[in-house]
Tab-separated table of C-alpha atoms in Angstrom:
chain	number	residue	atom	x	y	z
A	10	UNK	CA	-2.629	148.460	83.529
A	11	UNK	CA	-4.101	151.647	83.222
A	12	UNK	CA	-1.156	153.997	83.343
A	13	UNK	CA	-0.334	155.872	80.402
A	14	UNK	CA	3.049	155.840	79.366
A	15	UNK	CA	4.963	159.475	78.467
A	16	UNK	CA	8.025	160.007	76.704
A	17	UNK	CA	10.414	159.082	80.352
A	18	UNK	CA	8.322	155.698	80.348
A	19	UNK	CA	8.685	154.941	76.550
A	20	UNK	CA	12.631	156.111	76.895
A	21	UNK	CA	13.264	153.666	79.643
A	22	UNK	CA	11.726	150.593	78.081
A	23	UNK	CA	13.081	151.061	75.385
A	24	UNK	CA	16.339	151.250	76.726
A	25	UNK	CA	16.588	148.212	79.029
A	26	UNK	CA	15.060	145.954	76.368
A	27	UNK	CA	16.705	146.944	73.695
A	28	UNK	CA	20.338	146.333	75.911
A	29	UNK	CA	18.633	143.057	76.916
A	30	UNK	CA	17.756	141.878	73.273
A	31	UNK	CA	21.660	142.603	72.216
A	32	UNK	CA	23.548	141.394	75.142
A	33	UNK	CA	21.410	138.362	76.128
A	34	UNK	CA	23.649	135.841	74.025
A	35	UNK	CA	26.455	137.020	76.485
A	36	UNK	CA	24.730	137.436	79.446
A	37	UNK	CA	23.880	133.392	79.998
A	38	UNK	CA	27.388	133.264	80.992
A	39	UNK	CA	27.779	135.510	83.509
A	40	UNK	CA	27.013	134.850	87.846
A	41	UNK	CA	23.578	135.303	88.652
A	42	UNK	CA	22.005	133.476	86.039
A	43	UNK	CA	20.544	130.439	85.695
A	44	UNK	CA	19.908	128.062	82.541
A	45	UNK	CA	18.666	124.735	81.678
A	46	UNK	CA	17.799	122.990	78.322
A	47	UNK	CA	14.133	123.162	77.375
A	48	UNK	CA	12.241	121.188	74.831
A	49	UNK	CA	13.535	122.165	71.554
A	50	UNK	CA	10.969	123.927	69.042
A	51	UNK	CA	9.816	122.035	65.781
A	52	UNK	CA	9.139	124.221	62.843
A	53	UNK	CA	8.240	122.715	59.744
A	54	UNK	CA	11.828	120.743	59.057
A	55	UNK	CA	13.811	123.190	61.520
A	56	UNK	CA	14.980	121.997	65.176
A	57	UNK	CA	15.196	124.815	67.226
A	58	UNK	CA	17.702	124.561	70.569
A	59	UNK	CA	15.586	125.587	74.252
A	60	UNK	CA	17.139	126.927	76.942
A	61	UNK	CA	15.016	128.559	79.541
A	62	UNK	CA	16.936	131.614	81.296
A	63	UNK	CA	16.383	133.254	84.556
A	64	UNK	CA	17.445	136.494	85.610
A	65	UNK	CA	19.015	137.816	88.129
A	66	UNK	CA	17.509	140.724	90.375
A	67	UNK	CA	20.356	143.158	89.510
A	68	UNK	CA	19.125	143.177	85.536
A	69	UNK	CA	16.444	145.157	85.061
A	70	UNK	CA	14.132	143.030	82.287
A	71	UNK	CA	10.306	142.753	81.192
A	72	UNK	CA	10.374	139.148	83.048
A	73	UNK	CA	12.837	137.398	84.554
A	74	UNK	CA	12.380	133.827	83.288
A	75	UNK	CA	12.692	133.885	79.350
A	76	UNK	CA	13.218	131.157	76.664
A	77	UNK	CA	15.304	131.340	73.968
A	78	UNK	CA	15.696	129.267	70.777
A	79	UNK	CA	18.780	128.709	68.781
A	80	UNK	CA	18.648	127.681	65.164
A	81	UNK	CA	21.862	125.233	64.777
């Protein structure tokens, strides 16, 4: 991608993810979206929970299929 980014650009990104990042433990609950359990991720002596999530058209996100992992 060649297209630099202003200050509108930068302001909208910023936006969206950042709502995405804080509302995304909520937002596997609501219509539209889909989740299944994933292969859990092994770090040192931690066991991390997988679930793969995928997005609805009517969110506006970076990509619409995302994994998550859950400590506990």
């Amino acid at each position: 991608m060649e297209t630099p980014w202003d200050t509108l650009h930068r302001a909208y990104f910023n936006g969206y993810a950042m709502w995405t990042y804080l509302t995304s433990p909520f937002h596997v609950a609501m219509p539209g979206f889909e989740v299944e359990d994933i292969p859990p991720w092994i770090e040192g002596h931690e066991r991390w929970r997988g679930l793969r999530v995928r997005f609805p058209d009517y969110i506006a996100s970076h990509c619409k299929e995302q994994d998550f992992y859950f400590w506990r």
